PDB file of C-alpha atoms in Angstrom:
ATOM      1  CA  MET A  52     -13.032  -0.652   5.082  1.00 59.00           C
ATOM      2  CA  ALA A  53      -9.283  -0.420   5.278  1.00 76.00           C
ATOM      3  CA  CYS A  54      -7.535   0.191   1.989  1.00 92.00           C
ATOM      4  CA  ILE A  55      -7.115  -2.907  -0.187  1.00 96.00           C
ATOM      5  CA  ALA A  56      -3.592  -4.279   0.234  1.00 96.00           C
ATOM      6  CA  VAL A  57      -1.145  -6.762  -1.223  1.00 97.00           C
ATOM      7  CA  GLY A  58      -2.242 -10.299  -0.366  1.00 97.00           C
ATOM      8  CA  ASP A  59      -5.945  -9.425  -0.168  1.00 97.00           C
ATOM      9  CA  THR A  60      -8.518 -11.050  -2.394  1.00 97.00           C
ATOM     10  CA  ILE A  61     -10.156  -8.363  -4.476  1.00 97.00           C
ATOM     11  CA  PRO A  62     -13.794  -8.081  -3.429  1.00 97.00           C
ATOM     12  CA  ASP A  63     -16.436  -8.648  -6.043  1.00 98.00           C
ATOM     13  CA  GLY A  64     -18.489  -5.695  -7.169  1.00 97.00           C
ATOM     14  CA  THR A  65     -20.462  -4.430 -10.096  1.00 98.00           C
ATOM     15  CA  LEU A  66     -19.143  -2.008 -12.680  1.00 98.00           C
ATOM     16  CA  SER A  67     -21.003  -0.843 -15.753  1.00 98.00           C
ATOM     17  CA  TYR A  68     -20.540   0.330 -19.313  1.00 97.00           C
ATOM     18  CA  ALA A  69     -22.596   1.610 -22.223  1.00 97.00           C
ATOM     19  CA  ASP A  70     -22.525  -0.672 -25.252  1.00 95.00           C
ATOM     20  CA  GLU A  71     -22.663   0.325 -28.933  1.00 93.00           C
ATOM     21  CA  ALA A  72     -26.470   0.679 -28.701  1.00 95.00           C
ATOM     22  CA  HIS A  73     -26.059   2.898 -25.592  1.00 94.00           C
ATOM     23  CA  GLN A  74     -27.572   0.244 -23.343  1.00 97.00           C
ATOM     24  CA  ILE A  75     -26.157   0.084 -19.825  1.00 97.00           C
ATOM     25  CA  LEU A  76     -24.654  -3.302 -19.033  1.00 97.00           C
ATOM     26  CA  ASN A  77     -23.245  -4.523 -15.737  1.00 98.00           C
ATOM     27  CA  VAL A  78     -20.213  -6.713 -15.229  1.00 98.00           C
ATOM     28  CA  SER A  79     -18.781  -8.225 -12.066  1.00 98.00           C
ATOM     29  CA  VAL A  80     -15.181  -7.578 -11.135  1.00 98.00           C
ATOM     30  CA  HIS A  81     -14.682 -11.265 -10.402  1.00 98.00           C
ATOM     31  CA  SER A  82     -15.885 -12.224 -13.887  1.00 97.00           C
ATOM     32  CA  LEU A  83     -13.220  -9.931 -15.334  1.00 97.00           C
ATOM     33  CA  ALA A  84     -10.368 -10.977 -13.054  1.00 97.00           C
ATOM     34  CA  ALA A  85     -10.828 -14.637 -12.076  1.00 97.00           C
ATOM     35  CA  ALA A  86      -8.044 -16.935 -13.314  1.00 97.00           C
ATOM     36  CA  LYS A  87      -6.270 -14.018 -15.039  1.00 97.00           C
ATOM     37  CA  GLN A  88      -3.651 -11.366 -14.462  1.00 98.00           C
ATOM     38  CA  VAL A  89      -5.422  -8.016 -14.568  1.00 98.00           C
ATOM     39  CA  ILE A  90      -4.514  -4.386 -13.994  1.00 98.00           C
ATOM     40  CA  LEU A  91      -7.269  -2.417 -12.307  1.00 98.00           C
ATOM     41  CA  CYS A  92      -6.559   1.295 -12.566  1.00 98.00           C
ATOM     42  CA  GLY A  93      -8.649   3.851 -10.715  1.00 96.00           C
ATOM     43  CA  VAL A  94      -8.679   7.529 -11.580  1.00 96.00           C
ATOM     44  CA  PRO A  95     -10.402  10.544  -9.980  1.00 93.00           C
ATOM     45  CA  GLY A  96     -12.278  11.595 -13.095  1.00 90.00           C
ATOM     46  CA  ALA A  97     -12.782  11.142 -16.808  1.00 92.00           C
ATOM     47  CA  PHE A  98     -11.456  13.939 -19.002  1.00 93.00           C
ATOM     48  CA  THR A  99      -9.435  15.446 -16.144  1.00 88.00           C
ATOM     49  CA  PRO A 100      -5.913  16.674 -16.982  1.00 83.00           C
ATOM     50  CA  THR A 101      -3.645  14.150 -15.235  1.00 85.00           C
ATOM     51  CA  CYS A 102      -5.969  11.242 -15.961  1.00 86.00           C
ATOM     52  CA  SER A 103      -6.449  12.114 -19.634  1.00 85.00           C
ATOM     53  CA  LEU A 104      -3.003  13.395 -20.525  1.00 84.00           C
ATOM     54  CA  LYS A 105      -0.719  11.133 -18.462  1.00 89.00           C
ATOM     55  CA  HIS A 106      -2.244   8.212 -16.594  1.00 94.00           C
ATOM     56  CA  VAL A 107      -4.567   6.607 -19.136  1.00 96.00           C
ATOM     57  CA  PRO A 108      -2.414   7.286 -22.229  1.00 96.00           C
ATOM     58  CA  GLY A 109       0.430   5.388 -20.571  1.00 97.00           C
ATOM     59  CA  PHE A 110      -1.701   2.264 -20.268  1.00 98.00           C
ATOM     60  CA  ILE A 111      -2.899   2.605 -23.858  1.00 98.00           C
ATOM     61  CA  GLU A 112       0.666   3.069 -25.143  1.00 97.00           C
ATOM     62  CA  LYS A 113       2.055   0.181 -23.054  1.00 97.00           C
ATOM     63  CA  ALA A 114      -0.893  -2.219 -23.481  1.00 98.00           C
ATOM     64  CA  GLU A 115       0.885  -4.545 -25.926  1.00 97.00           C
ATOM     65  CA  GLU A 116       3.942  -4.732 -23.677  1.00 98.00           C
ATOM     66  CA  LEU A 117       1.774  -5.412 -20.624  1.00 98.00           C
ATOM     67  CA  LYS A 118      -0.094  -8.131 -22.507  1.00 97.00           C
ATOM     68  CA  SER A 119       3.195  -9.703 -23.606  1.00 97.00           C
ATOM     69  CA  LYS A 120       4.046 -10.038 -19.895  1.00 97.00           C
ATOM     70  CA  GLY A 121       0.844 -11.949 -19.135  1.00 97.00           C
ATOM     71  CA  ILE A 122      -1.740  -9.244 -18.480  1.00 98.00           C
ATOM     72  CA  SER A 123      -5.147 -10.344 -19.777  1.00 98.00           C
ATOM     73  CA  GLU A 124      -7.167  -7.214 -19.008  1.00 97.00           C
ATOM     74  CA  ILE A 125      -6.411  -3.548 -18.392  1.00 98.00           C
ATOM     75  CA  ILE A 126      -9.389  -1.870 -16.775  1.00 98.00           C
ATOM     76  CA  VAL A 127      -9.777   1.818 -15.987  1.00 98.00           C
ATOM     77  CA  ILE A 128     -12.517   2.733 -13.535  1.00 98.00           C
ATOM     78  CA  SER A 129     -13.791   6.103 -12.424  1.00 96.00           C
ATOM     79  CA  VAL A 130     -16.734   7.492 -10.490  1.00 95.00           C
ATOM     80  CA  ASN A 131     -18.433   8.738 -13.653  1.00 95.00           C
ATOM     81  CA  ASP A 132     -21.518   7.450 -15.428  1.00 96.00           C
ATOM     82  CA  PRO A 133     -21.201   4.745 -18.121  1.00 97.00           C
ATOM     83  CA  TYR A 134     -21.927   7.216 -20.940  1.00 97.00           C
ATOM     84  CA  VAL A 135     -19.085   9.485 -19.858  1.00 96.00           C
ATOM     85  CA  MET A 136     -16.729   6.503 -19.577  1.00 97.00           C
ATOM     86  CA  ARG A 137     -17.739   5.358 -23.064  1.00 97.00           C
ATOM     87  CA  ALA A 138     -17.104   8.822 -24.513  1.00 97.00           C
ATOM     88  CA  TRP A 139     -13.780   9.023 -22.702  1.00 96.00           C
ATOM     89  CA  GLY A 140     -12.691   5.657 -24.058  1.00 97.00           C
ATOM     90  CA  LYS A 141     -13.719   6.696 -27.575  1.00 96.00           C
ATOM     91  CA  SER A 142     -11.565   9.826 -27.245  1.00 97.00           C
ATOM     92  CA  TYR A 143      -8.530   7.530 -27.617  1.00 97.00           C
ATOM     93  CA  PRO A 144      -8.925   6.149 -31.167  1.00 95.00           C
ATOM     94  CA  GLU A 145      -5.613   4.279 -30.830  1.00 95.00           C
ATOM     95  CA  ASN A 146      -6.956   2.255 -27.866  1.00 96.00           C
ATOM     96  CA  LYS A 147      -7.375  -1.421 -28.591  1.00 96.00           C
ATOM     97  CA  HIS A 148      -6.990  -3.030 -25.164  1.00 97.00           C
ATOM     98  CA  VAL A 149      -7.986  -0.760 -22.270  1.00 98.00           C
ATOM     99  CA  LYS A 150     -11.550  -1.116 -20.968  1.00 98.00           C
ATOM    100  CA  PHE A 151     -13.256   1.951 -19.502  1.00 98.00           C
ATOM    101  CA  LEU A 152     -15.773   0.976 -16.829  1.00 98.00           C
ATOM    102  CA  SER A 153     -18.017   3.032 -14.595  1.00 97.00           C
ATOM    103  CA  ASP A 154     -18.378   2.951 -10.832  1.00 97.00           C
ATOM    104  CA  SER A 155     -21.198   5.498 -11.059  1.00 94.00           C
ATOM    105  CA  SER A 156     -21.915   5.950  -7.378  1.00 94.00           C
ATOM    106  CA  GLY A 157     -18.444   5.117  -6.076  1.00 94.00           C
ATOM    107  CA  THR A 158     -19.716   1.983  -4.364  1.00 96.00           C
ATOM    108  CA  TYR A 159     -16.870  -0.209  -5.581  1.00 97.00           C
ATOM    109  CA  VAL A 160     -14.047   2.209  -4.732  1.00 96.00           C
ATOM    110  CA  LYS A 161     -15.595   2.539  -1.267  1.00 96.00           C
ATOM    111  CA  THR A 162     -15.515  -1.262  -0.961  1.00 96.00           C
ATOM    112  CA  LEU A 163     -11.799  -1.113  -1.824  1.00 97.00           C
ATOM    113  CA  GLY A 164     -11.228   1.659   0.723  1.00 95.00           C
ATOM    114  CA  LEU A 165     -10.016   3.862  -2.127  1.00 95.00           C
ATOM    115  CA  GLU A 166     -12.638   6.599  -2.213  1.00 92.00           C
ATOM    116  CA  LEU A 167     -11.537  10.214  -2.312  1.00 84.00           C
ATOM    117  CA  ASP A 168     -13.792  12.911  -0.884  1.00 82.00           C
ATOM    118  CA  VAL A 169     -13.332  16.082  -2.903  1.00 81.00           C
ATOM    119  CA  SER A 170     -16.632  17.633  -1.863  1.00 79.00           C
ATOM    120  CA  ASP A 171     -14.740  20.729  -0.745  1.00 84.00           C
ATOM    121  CA  ARG A 172     -13.923  21.296  -4.441  1.00 84.00           C
ATOM    122  CA  GLY A 173     -17.461  20.508  -5.602  1.00 79.00           C
ATOM    123  CA  PHE A 174     -16.709  17.040  -6.975  1.00 80.00           C
ATOM    124  CA  GLY A 175     -18.201  14.795  -4.285  1.00 76.00           C
ATOM    125  CA  ILE A 176     -16.831  11.296  -3.782  1.00 86.00           C
ATOM    126  CA  ARG A 177     -14.346  10.104  -6.401  1.00 84.00           C
ATOM    127  CA  SER A 178     -11.728   7.401  -6.706  1.00 88.00           C
ATOM    128  CA  GLN A 179      -8.201   7.813  -5.477  1.00 90.00           C
ATOM    129  CA  ARG A 180      -5.631   7.354  -8.220  1.00 94.00           C
ATOM    130  CA  PHE A 181      -4.337   3.779  -8.062  1.00 97.00           C
ATOM    131  CA  ALA A 182      -3.148   0.774 -10.012  1.00 97.00           C
ATOM    132  CA  LEU A 183      -3.647  -2.768  -8.731  1.00 98.00           C
ATOM    133  CA  LEU A 184      -2.034  -5.847 -10.212  1.00 98.00           C
ATOM    134  CA  LEU A 185      -4.330  -8.810  -9.680  1.00 98.00           C
ATOM    135  CA  ASP A 186      -3.485 -12.458 -10.194  1.00 98.00           C
ATOM    136  CA  ASP A 187      -6.530 -14.730  -9.995  1.00 98.00           C
ATOM    137  CA  LEU A 188      -8.305 -12.222  -7.726  1.00 98.00           C
ATOM    138  CA  LYS A 189      -5.311 -11.771  -5.387  1.00 98.00           C
ATOM    139  CA  VAL A 190      -3.709  -8.340  -5.093  1.00 98.00           C
ATOM    140  CA  LYS A 191      -0.046  -8.711  -6.021  1.00 98.00           C
ATOM    141  CA  VAL A 192       0.749  -4.981  -6.273  1.00 97.00           C
ATOM    142  CA  ALA A 193      -1.219  -2.072  -4.779  1.00 97.00           C
ATOM    143  CA  ASN A 194       0.129   1.290  -5.916  1.00 97.00           C
ATOM    144  CA  VAL A 195      -2.045   4.018  -4.399  1.00 95.00           C
ATOM    145  CA  GLU A 196      -1.223   7.671  -4.905  1.00 93.00           C
ATOM    146  CA  SER A 197      -1.237  10.364  -2.264  1.00 88.00           C
ATOM    147  CA  ASP A 198      -3.805  13.090  -2.903  1.00 79.00           C
ATOM    148  CA  GLY A 199      -3.101  14.829  -6.192  1.00 78.00           C
ATOM    149  CA  GLN A 200       0.027  12.825  -6.994  1.00 90.00           C
ATOM    150  CA  PHE A 201       0.986  10.703 -10.011  1.00 94.00           C
ATOM    151  CA  LYS A 202       4.181   8.962  -8.961  1.00 94.00           C
ATOM    152  CA  VAL A 203       3.549   5.222  -8.393  1.00 95.00           C
ATOM    153  CA  SER A 204       0.535   4.095 -10.460  1.00 96.00           C
ATOM    154  CA  SER A 205       1.692   4.428 -14.063  1.00 97.00           C
ATOM    155  CA  ALA A 206       1.895   1.753 -16.724  1.00 97.00           C
ATOM    156  CA  ASP A 207       5.684   1.857 -16.330  1.00 97.00           C
ATOM    157  CA  ASP A 208       5.287   1.154 -12.596  1.00 97.00           C
ATOM    158  CA  MET A 209       3.140  -1.890 -13.446  1.00 97.00           C
ATOM    159  CA  LEU A 210       5.695  -3.092 -15.996  1.00 97.00           C
ATOM    160  CA  LYS A 211       8.429  -2.867 -13.365  1.00 96.00           C
ATOM    161  CA  ALA A 212       6.286  -4.985 -11.038  1.00 95.00           C
ATOM    162  CA  LEU A 213       5.936  -7.710 -13.645  1.00 94.00           C
TER     163      LEU A 213
END
């Protein structure tokens, strides 16, 4: 598939998470984003330096401001298993608004055309770094980074778009 773009309807897909009892639960993207303004943020990997020290903390720090501008959900996805995503989310005790969801096999990022093949580095298929602003399932902003970059997908970039 070509990369998701402004004006597209976000395709439905299934993401997962581990609940408090460590049960794996599935959730559809459409159930999270229908009739709402949502930020869907994709990162190459949980606990990786840029993701953990820059990208995700920005969304946690700016969550209240984003919500005050009409954002209902802030969702971080990565091609990691639900247990890793749960642990990663818990590593930010100040987080009250950002959801950490798993795209374990990379199926959803492939559907978006946003997969990143880093097999040459031993990591397999991951997600490109991106931030999408969705309004009732329509892509209003699609900020996709070039390989290894962090220049257009920050929380501040999303705030500017609002």
